[in-house]
Short mmCIF file of C-alpha atoms and ligand atoms in Angstrom, two decimals:
data_model
loop_
_atom_site.label_atom_id
_atom_site.label_comp_id
_atom_site.label_asym_id
_atom_site.label_seq_id
_atom_site.Cartn_x
_atom_site.Cartn_y
_atom_site.Cartn_z
CA MET N 22 17.93 -4.84 2.50
CA LYS N 23 16.25 -7.85 0.98
CA VAL N 24 17.34 -10.87 -0.96
CA LEU N 25 15.15 -11.74 -3.90
CA PHE N 26 14.49 -15.48 -4.28
CA GLY N 27 17.38 -16.29 -1.97
CA CYS N 28 19.84 -16.10 -4.85
CA LEU N 29 22.37 -13.52 -5.95
CA LEU N 30 19.90 -10.81 -6.76
CA VAL N 31 19.88 -8.19 -4.06
CA VAL N 32 17.61 -5.20 -4.04
CA VAL N 33 18.09 -2.48 -1.44
CA GLY N 34 14.82 -1.00 -0.19
CA THR N 35 11.77 -0.09 -2.24
CA LEU N 36 12.38 0.90 -5.84
CA LEU N 37 10.83 4.28 -6.56
CA HIS N 38 10.17 5.51 -10.06
CA THR N 39 8.47 8.56 -11.52
CA ASN N 40 6.49 6.29 -13.86
CA ALA N 41 4.71 4.64 -10.91
CA VAL N 42 0.93 4.45 -11.25
CA VAL N 43 -0.50 6.94 -8.76
CA ILE N 44 -3.69 5.90 -6.99
CA SER N 45 -5.60 7.56 -4.16
CA GLU N 46 -5.34 6.58 -0.51
CA GLU N 47 -8.83 5.01 -0.60
CA GLU N 48 -8.00 3.04 -3.77
CA GLN N 49 -4.83 1.68 -2.17
CA MET N 50 -6.72 0.69 0.99
CA ALA N 51 -9.54 -0.93 -0.98
CA LEU N 52 -7.02 -2.84 -3.09
CA GLU N 53 -5.08 -4.10 -0.05
CA ILE N 54 -8.19 -5.07 1.92
CA SER N 55 -10.10 -6.72 -0.92
CA GLY N 56 -7.11 -8.64 -2.26
CA VAL N 57 -8.53 -8.44 -5.79
CA MET N 58 -6.67 -7.58 -8.98
CA LEU N 59 -7.70 -3.89 -9.32
CA PRO N 60 -9.17 -1.38 -6.81
CA PRO N 61 -12.87 -2.26 -6.37
CA LYS N 62 -14.99 0.85 -7.04
CA LYS N 63 -17.66 0.41 -4.38
CA LEU N 64 -15.24 -0.27 -1.52
CA THR N 65 -13.02 2.62 -2.69
CA LYS N 66 -16.01 4.98 -2.55
CA THR N 67 -17.07 3.73 0.90
CA ILE N 68 -13.59 4.09 2.40
CA GLY N 69 -13.22 7.56 0.87
CA GLU N 70 -16.51 8.69 2.41
CA HIS N 71 -15.54 7.26 5.78
CA LEU N 72 -12.09 8.89 5.82
CA ARG N 73 -13.53 12.26 4.82
CA ALA N 74 -16.12 12.03 7.60
CA ILE N 75 -13.49 11.12 10.22
CA ARG N 76 -11.23 13.98 9.16
CA LYS N 77 -14.12 16.43 9.09
CA PHE N 78 -14.98 15.72 12.71
CA TYR N 79 -11.38 15.17 13.83
CA PRO N 80 -9.24 17.49 11.66
CA GLN N 81 -6.06 16.45 13.50
CA MET N 82 -6.39 13.11 11.65
CA GLU N 83 -5.58 14.86 8.37
CA ARG N 84 -1.87 14.42 9.01
CA ILE N 85 -2.20 10.64 9.28
CA GLN N 86 -2.34 8.78 5.97
CA HIS N 87 -2.58 5.12 5.09
CA ARG N 88 0.85 3.56 4.67
CA PRO N 89 0.95 1.44 1.48
CA LYS N 90 2.29 -2.10 1.86
CA TRP N 91 3.56 -2.18 -1.74
CA ILE N 92 3.47 -0.08 -4.88
CA PRO N 93 0.58 -1.20 -7.10
CA GLY N 94 1.20 -2.25 -10.68
CA GLU N 95 4.88 -3.04 -10.23
CA LEU N 96 6.91 -6.25 -10.20
CA LEU N 97 10.49 -7.28 -9.67
CA LEU N 98 11.40 -9.94 -12.14
CA ALA N 99 14.46 -12.18 -12.21
CA ALA N 100 14.54 -13.06 -15.90
CA ASP N 101 15.83 -11.91 -19.24
CA ALA N 102 14.44 -9.28 -21.61
CA SER N 103 12.24 -11.84 -23.41
CA ALA N 104 10.20 -12.28 -20.22
CA VAL N 105 9.61 -8.51 -20.17
CA GLN N 106 8.36 -8.70 -23.76
CA LYS N 107 6.09 -11.59 -22.77
CA LEU N 108 4.59 -9.46 -19.99
CA ASN N 109 4.27 -6.47 -22.29
CA SER N 110 2.30 -8.39 -24.90
CA SER N 111 0.21 -10.32 -22.35
CA ARG N 112 -3.30 -9.28 -21.34
CA TYR N 113 -1.74 -7.52 -18.30
CA GLY N 114 0.34 -5.23 -20.51
CA PRO N 115 1.36 -2.82 -21.70
CA VAL N 116 4.49 -2.38 -19.62
CA LYS N 117 5.35 1.32 -19.24
CA THR N 118 8.96 0.82 -18.18
CA ALA N 119 11.25 -2.10 -17.43
CA GLU N 120 14.55 -1.05 -15.90
CA LYS N 121 17.37 -3.37 -15.12
CA VAL N 122 18.32 -3.11 -11.46
CA THR N 123 21.08 -5.71 -11.15
CA GLY N 124 22.81 -8.34 -13.22
CA GLU N 125 25.29 -8.80 -16.01
CA GLU N 126 24.51 -7.68 -19.54
CA ASP N 127 24.43 -11.14 -21.03
CA SER N 128 22.89 -13.19 -18.22
CA SER N 129 19.66 -13.17 -16.28
CA SER N 130 18.88 -9.84 -14.59
CA THR N 131 16.43 -8.27 -12.22
CA PHE N 132 13.96 -5.95 -13.93
CA HIS N 133 11.78 -3.40 -12.20
CA VAL N 134 8.63 -3.59 -14.30
CA ILE N 135 5.91 -0.91 -14.19
CA PHE N 136 2.51 -1.64 -15.74
CA ASP N 137 0.00 1.03 -16.70
CA LYS N 138 -2.68 -0.35 -14.34
CA PRO N 139 -2.56 -0.45 -10.52
CA TYR N 140 -2.58 -4.24 -10.16
CA HIS N 141 -2.48 -5.94 -6.76
CA PRO N 142 1.03 -7.42 -6.84
CA ALA N 143 0.14 -10.71 -5.12
CA ARG N 144 -2.65 -11.42 -7.65
CA LEU N 145 -0.46 -10.36 -10.56
CA VAL N 146 2.39 -12.60 -9.36
CA GLU N 147 0.03 -15.61 -9.20
CA ARG N 148 -1.21 -15.02 -12.73
CA VAL N 149 2.19 -14.31 -14.21
CA GLN N 150 3.48 -17.56 -12.68
CA SER N 151 0.56 -19.73 -13.75
CA GLU N 152 -0.35 -18.18 -17.12
CA LEU N 153 2.99 -16.95 -18.42
CA ALA N 154 5.30 -19.43 -16.66
CA ILE N 155 7.51 -16.63 -15.34
CA GLN N 156 8.42 -17.92 -11.89
CA GLU N 157 10.91 -15.57 -10.26
CA VAL N 158 8.73 -12.57 -9.68
CA GLU N 159 7.54 -10.57 -6.71
CA GLY N 160 5.87 -7.28 -5.78
CA ASN N 161 7.65 -3.98 -5.07
CA LEU N 162 7.22 -4.03 -1.31
CA ILE N 163 7.46 -1.02 1.00
CA PHE N 164 9.42 -1.60 4.20
CA GLY N 165 9.58 0.26 7.49
CA ASP N 166 6.85 1.66 9.68
CA GLY N 167 5.24 5.02 10.41
CA ASN N 168 1.82 6.65 10.47
CA ASP N 169 -0.90 4.38 9.17
CA ILE N 170 -4.63 3.78 8.90
CA THR N 171 -6.17 0.33 9.08
CA TYR N 172 -9.74 -0.55 8.23
CA HIS N 173 -11.78 -3.27 9.90
CA PRO N 174 -15.17 -3.94 8.34
CA THR N 175 -17.41 -5.13 11.16
CA ALA N 176 -20.78 -5.21 9.39
CA PRO N 177 -22.03 -4.17 5.96
CA THR N 178 -22.88 -0.70 7.24
CA TYR N 179 -20.51 -0.32 10.15
CA ALA N 180 -16.73 -0.11 10.18
CA THR N 181 -13.82 0.64 12.47
CA TYR N 182 -10.71 2.60 11.47
CA THR N 183 -7.52 2.70 13.51
CA PHE N 184 -5.30 5.73 12.95
CA LYS N 185 -1.74 5.24 14.10
CA MET N 186 0.87 7.90 14.67
CA GLY N 187 4.35 6.37 14.87
CA TRP N 188 7.62 8.08 15.66
CA GLY N 189 11.16 7.30 16.77
CA ASP N 190 13.32 5.09 14.53
CA CYS N 191 10.43 4.09 12.26
CA SER N 192 12.71 2.50 9.65
CA SER N 193 13.11 -0.46 12.02
CA GLY N 194 9.58 -0.31 13.53
CA CYS N 195 8.53 2.81 15.44
CA ILE N 196 9.50 2.97 19.13
CA TYR N 197 6.48 5.16 19.93
CA LYS N 198 2.95 4.55 18.67
CA HIS N 199 -0.27 6.34 19.47
CA PHE N 200 -3.66 5.08 18.28
CA TRP N 201 -7.13 6.51 17.70
CA GLU N 202 -9.92 4.07 16.98
CA PHE N 203 -13.04 5.37 15.25
CA SER N 204 -16.34 3.70 14.49
CA VAL N 205 -18.15 4.87 11.40
CA ALA N 206 -21.83 4.23 10.78
CA PRO N 207 -23.49 5.71 7.71
CA SER N 208 -27.08 6.80 8.22
CA GLU N 209 -29.48 8.18 5.62
CA GLU N 210 -27.74 11.42 4.72
CA THR N 211 -24.63 11.56 6.82
CA VAL N 212 -21.93 9.43 8.38
CA THR N 213 -21.77 9.15 12.16
CA VAL N 214 -18.22 9.10 13.52
CA LYS N 215 -17.33 8.20 17.08
CA LEU N 216 -13.92 8.13 18.73
CA GLU N 217 -14.11 4.79 20.52
CA LYS N 218 -10.63 4.55 22.01
CA GLU N 219 -7.38 6.44 22.21
CA TYR N 220 -4.27 4.74 23.58
CA GLY N 221 -0.53 4.22 23.16
CA SER N 222 2.61 6.29 23.68
CA ASP N 223 2.38 9.76 25.20
CA LEU N 224 2.12 12.27 22.36
CA ASN N 225 4.36 14.64 24.35
CA ASN N 226 7.27 12.25 23.68
CA ARG N 227 7.30 13.48 20.10
CA GLU N 228 9.83 16.19 20.97
CA PHE N 229 12.45 13.41 21.17
CA VAL N 230 11.98 12.54 17.52
CA LYS N 231 15.12 13.32 15.56
CA PRO N 232 14.53 15.37 12.39
C1 NAG V 317 5.67 -2.63 -24.93
O1 NAG V 317 5.16 -2.79 -26.21
C2 NAG V 317 4.90 -1.57 -26.91
C3 NAG V 317 4.19 -1.91 -28.21
O2 NAG V 317 4.88 -2.87 -28.93
C4 NAG V 317 6.21 -0.84 -27.12
O3 NAG V 317 5.99 0.38 -27.77
C5 NAG V 317 6.85 -0.58 -25.75
O4 NAG V 317 8.10 0.02 -25.91
C6 NAG V 317 7.00 -1.89 -24.98
N1 NAG V 317 7.46 -1.59 -23.63
C7 NAG V 317 8.58 -2.07 -23.13
C8 NAG V 317 8.92 -1.65 -21.74
O5 NAG V 317 9.32 -2.82 -23.73
#
């Protein structure tokens, strides 16, 4: 459970909606890592190539996916309907849907706003605050823990990826975690993948995971 802006507006968990903008795993990773407004094409392509190479050589990694930190292109907004219209007609619009999640009919409410582009929420929040003077706004964050992939660029042509398998009460941070760390080095025609390290909880403990 989270409290938005420390006031009366309470949102429970991540808001999920069928109108969400769907992006690929590599786009989400590139967006999170770059911290720019929209998924950068070159980094998206590089990460996609790296992940495919890792999973080709280590097919057991196919069941581990990157865990998004937030849903792109979505905001939670504590304001009235005129602020939604302002967003819709701004250069960040159009707004696909704006659903009221809490609040009285005639006072300020919380809106779950979905844009038609996969904006980085932190960048969008900054711009909405400075350009549109809408202050009480934040991203649609994803809580909990679980399997994940993190990317660490170490040089322009060399990168490290950590695959994490998490299990056991992951909603409050997994009790068990097992890690595989891969280095990826593209050469002329192929990508060289090396398992550098494997560590963490014993994978045999997974039988204790409750369904
Ligand atoms: C955004 O504006 C368009 C064009 O005026 C309109 O059709 C659409 O319903 C608006 N969206 C919302 C969520 O108000």
